[in-house]
């Protein structure tokens, strides 16, 4: 029983996403909503894992303004107490690049392998009663940090959301807590970067005014 549980848990981290995406891509029907539905879940755990992977795809700078929208919607619904994820039609029909998604999943394999070794069902009280709504508020803030097109900050909140999503999926409060801690650090990093950019812009404006006055 323990061996069977371990095999099921490990497969849930990457294989279903890769296999389902490959199958849908052959049919020409690989979309965000279609992939989530085909995985057999509309739970917040699967959604956060999938959508955080999408934000890690190799896309042009500023793409997080688009790719982070499903995470903002999902975490917002979680904060509002929705029982499951509800994607609007436009987001549901958003096309996904299957080779890019596969490369992203494989690139994260060092993280997923470590998670697979420590995952267990524990500290489930984190997910009970009204806790998911409180978690949703924090996750929304992390998603908003990801949404902002701030240089050098996108990977950190996306990976923290991925780790939290895995913890939520497997009902592992410890792993979910690690994801939240990483997420809070990513918010702090984003705030520092924004402050630094604002200070640099202010300095540049002051310098331009001084040069113009001369």
Coordinates of C-alpha atoms in Angstrom, one line a residue:
X1 CA 0.0 0.0 0.0
X2 CA 2.8 2.4 0.8
X3 CA 4.6 1.6 -2.4
X4 CA 1.4 2.1 -4.4
X5 CA 0.8 5.4 -2.8
X6 CA 4.3 6.6 -3.5
X7 CA 4.0 5.7 -7.2
X8 CA 0.7 7.5 -7.5
X9 CA 2.1 10.6 -5.8
X10 CA 5.2 10.7 -7.9
X11 CA 3.3 10.4 -11.2
X12 CA 1.1 13.3 -10.2
X13 CA 3.9 15.8 -10.3
X14 CA 4.8 15.6 -14.0
X15 CA 3.8 12.6 -16.0
X16 CA 0.0 13.3 -16.3
X17 CA 0.7 16.9 -17.5
X18 CA 3.3 15.7 -20.1
X19 CA 1.2 12.8 -21.4
X20 CA -2.1 14.7 -21.5
X21 CA -0.5 17.7 -23.2
X22 CA 1.2 15.4 -25.8
X23 CA -2.1 13.7 -26.6
X24 CA -4.1 16.9 -26.9
X25 CA -1.4 18.5 -29.0
X26 CA -1.7 15.6 -31.5
X27 CA -5.4 16.3 -31.7
X28 CA -4.7 20.0 -32.2
X29 CA -6.8 20.8 -29.1
X30 CA -4.2 21.8 -26.5
X31 CA -5.7 24.7 -24.5
X32 CA -5.5 25.8 -20.9
X33 CA -9.0 24.8 -20.0
X34 CA -8.9 21.6 -22.1
X35 CA -5.7 20.5 -20.4
X36 CA -7.0 21.2 -16.9
X37 CA -10.2 19.4 -17.6
X38 CA -8.4 16.4 -19.2
X39 CA -6.3 16.0 -16.0
X40 CA -9.6 15.1 -14.4
X41 CA -9.5 17.9 -11.8
X42 CA -10.7 21.4 -11.4
X43 CA -9.2 21.6 -8.0
X44 CA -7.1 24.6 -7.0
X45 CA -4.0 22.4 -6.5
X46 CA -3.8 21.1 -10.0
X47 CA -4.8 24.6 -11.4
X48 CA -2.0 26.4 -9.5
X49 CA 0.6 23.7 -10.6
X50 CA -0.5 23.9 -14.2
X51 CA -0.8 27.7 -14.4
X52 CA 2.5 28.3 -12.7
X53 CA 4.2 26.1 -15.2
X54 CA 2.6 28.1 -18.0
X55 CA 4.2 31.3 -16.6
X56 CA 7.6 29.6 -16.7
X57 CA 7.4 28.9 -20.4
X58 CA 10.2 30.6 -22.5
X59 CA 8.2 33.6 -23.6
X60 CA 9.2 37.3 -24.4
X61 CA 9.7 39.7 -21.5
X62 CA 6.4 41.1 -20.2
X63 CA 4.5 38.0 -21.1
X64 CA 3.6 37.5 -17.4
X65 CA 1.0 40.2 -17.9
X66 CA -0.9 37.5 -19.8
X67 CA 0.3 34.2 -18.4
X68 CA -0.3 35.3 -14.8
X69 CA -3.9 36.1 -15.4
X70 CA -5.1 32.5 -14.8
X71 CA -3.2 32.5 -11.5
X72 CA -4.8 35.8 -10.4
X73 CA -8.2 34.4 -11.3
X74 CA -7.6 31.1 -9.6
X75 CA -6.2 32.5 -6.4
X76 CA -8.9 35.2 -6.4
X77 CA -11.6 32.5 -6.6
X78 CA -9.9 30.6 -3.8
X79 CA -9.8 33.8 -1.6
X80 CA -13.6 34.3 -2.3
X81 CA -14.4 30.7 -1.2
X82 CA -15.2 29.1 -4.6
X83 CA -15.4 25.3 -4.4
X84 CA -13.5 24.8 -7.6
X85 CA -11.8 26.7 -10.4
X86 CA -14.0 28.4 -13.0
X87 CA -12.1 29.7 -16.1
X88 CA -13.9 32.1 -18.4
X89 CA -14.1 31.1 -22.1
X90 CA -11.3 33.3 -23.4
X91 CA -8.8 32.0 -20.8
X92 CA -10.0 28.4 -21.2
X93 CA -9.4 28.6 -25.0
X94 CA -5.9 30.0 -24.5
X95 CA -3.5 27.9 -26.6
X96 CA -0.4 26.3 -25.0
X97 CA 2.9 25.5 -26.6
X98 CA 3.3 21.7 -25.9
X99 CA 7.1 21.5 -26.5
X100 CA 7.7 24.5 -24.3
X101 CA 5.5 23.1 -21.6
X102 CA 7.3 19.8 -21.7
X103 CA 10.7 21.5 -21.5
X104 CA 9.5 23.6 -18.6
X105 CA 8.3 20.5 -16.7
X106 CA 11.6 18.7 -17.3
X107 CA 13.6 21.8 -16.4
X108 CA 11.8 21.7 -13.0
X109 CA 12.7 18.0 -12.5
X110 CA 15.4 18.8 -9.8
X111 CA 12.7 20.5 -7.8
X112 CA 10.0 17.9 -8.4
X113 CA 12.4 15.0 -7.5
X114 CA 13.1 16.6 -4.2
X115 CA 9.5 17.2 -3.5
X116 CA 8.6 13.6 -4.4
X117 CA 11.1 12.4 -1.7
X118 CA 9.6 14.4 1.1
X119 CA 5.9 14.5 0.2
X120 CA 3.5 13.1 2.7
X121 CA 0.0 13.7 4.0
X122 CA 0.5 15.9 7.1
X123 CA -0.6 19.1 8.8
X124 CA -3.9 18.9 6.9
X125 CA -5.4 21.5 9.3
X126 CA -3.8 24.1 7.0
X127 CA -6.4 23.3 4.4
X128 CA -9.5 22.9 6.6
X129 CA -12.4 25.2 7.4
X130 CA -11.9 28.8 6.3
X131 CA -8.1 28.4 5.9
X132 CA -8.2 28.1 2.1
X133 CA -9.7 31.6 1.8
X134 CA -6.8 33.1 3.9
X135 CA -4.4 31.1 1.8
X136 CA -6.0 32.4 -1.3
X137 CA -5.4 36.0 -0.2
X138 CA -1.7 35.3 0.3
X139 CA -1.5 33.4 -3.0
X140 CA -3.2 36.3 -4.8
X141 CA -0.6 38.6 -3.5
X142 CA 2.1 36.3 -4.8
X143 CA 0.4 36.0 -8.2
X144 CA 0.2 39.8 -8.4
X145 CA 4.0 39.9 -7.8
X146 CA 4.3 37.5 -10.7
X147 CA 1.9 39.6 -12.8
X148 CA 4.1 42.7 -12.5
X149 CA 6.7 42.8 -15.4
X150 CA 9.6 43.5 -13.0
X151 CA 12.9 42.2 -14.3
X152 CA 14.6 39.2 -12.6
X153 CA 11.6 38.5 -10.3
X154 CA 9.2 36.3 -12.4
X155 CA 10.8 32.9 -11.7
X156 CA 10.7 33.2 -7.9
X157 CA 7.0 33.7 -7.4
X158 CA 6.1 31.1 -10.1
X159 CA 8.2 28.4 -8.5
X160 CA 6.8 29.2 -5.1
X161 CA 3.3 28.9 -6.5
X162 CA 4.3 25.6 -8.1
X163 CA 5.6 24.2 -4.8
X164 CA 2.5 25.4 -2.9
X165 CA 0.2 23.8 -5.6
X166 CA 2.0 20.4 -5.2
X167 CA 1.6 20.7 -1.4
X168 CA -2.1 21.5 -1.8
X169 CA -2.6 18.7 -4.3
X170 CA -1.0 16.1 -2.0
X171 CA -2.5 17.6 1.2
X172 CA 1.0 18.2 2.6
X173 CA 0.9 21.3 4.8
X174 CA 4.6 21.3 5.2
X175 CA 5.4 21.6 1.5
X176 CA 2.6 24.1 1.1
X177 CA 4.1 26.1 3.9
X178 CA 7.5 26.1 2.1
X179 CA 5.8 27.4 -1.0
X180 CA 4.2 30.2 1.0
X181 CA 7.5 31.2 2.6
X182 CA 9.2 31.3 -0.8
X183 CA 6.2 33.3 -2.1
X184 CA 6.5 35.9 0.7
X185 CA 10.2 36.2 -0.1
X186 CA 9.3 36.7 -3.8
X187 CA 6.9 39.5 -2.8
X188 CA 9.7 41.2 -0.8
X189 CA 12.1 40.8 -3.7
X190 CA 9.6 42.3 -6.1
X191 CA 9.0 45.3 -3.7
X192 CA 12.8 45.9 -3.4
X193 CA 13.2 45.8 -7.2
X194 CA 10.3 48.2 -7.7
X195 CA 11.8 50.6 -5.1
X196 CA 15.2 50.4 -6.7
X197 CA 13.8 51.0 -10.2
X198 CA 11.7 54.0 -8.9
X199 CA 14.8 55.4 -7.1
X200 CA 16.9 55.0 -10.3
X201 CA 14.2 56.7 -12.4
X202 CA 13.9 59.6 -9.9
X203 CA 17.7 60.0 -10.0
X204 CA 17.6 60.0 -13.8
X205 CA 14.9 62.6 -13.9
X206 CA 16.7 64.8 -11.4
X207 CA 19.9 64.5 -13.5
X208 CA 18.0 65.4 -16.7
X209 CA 16.5 68.5 -15.0
X210 CA 19.9 69.6 -13.7
X211 CA 21.5 69.1 -17.1
X212 CA 18.7 71.0 -18.8
X213 CA 19.0 73.9 -16.3
X214 CA 22.7 74.3 -17.2

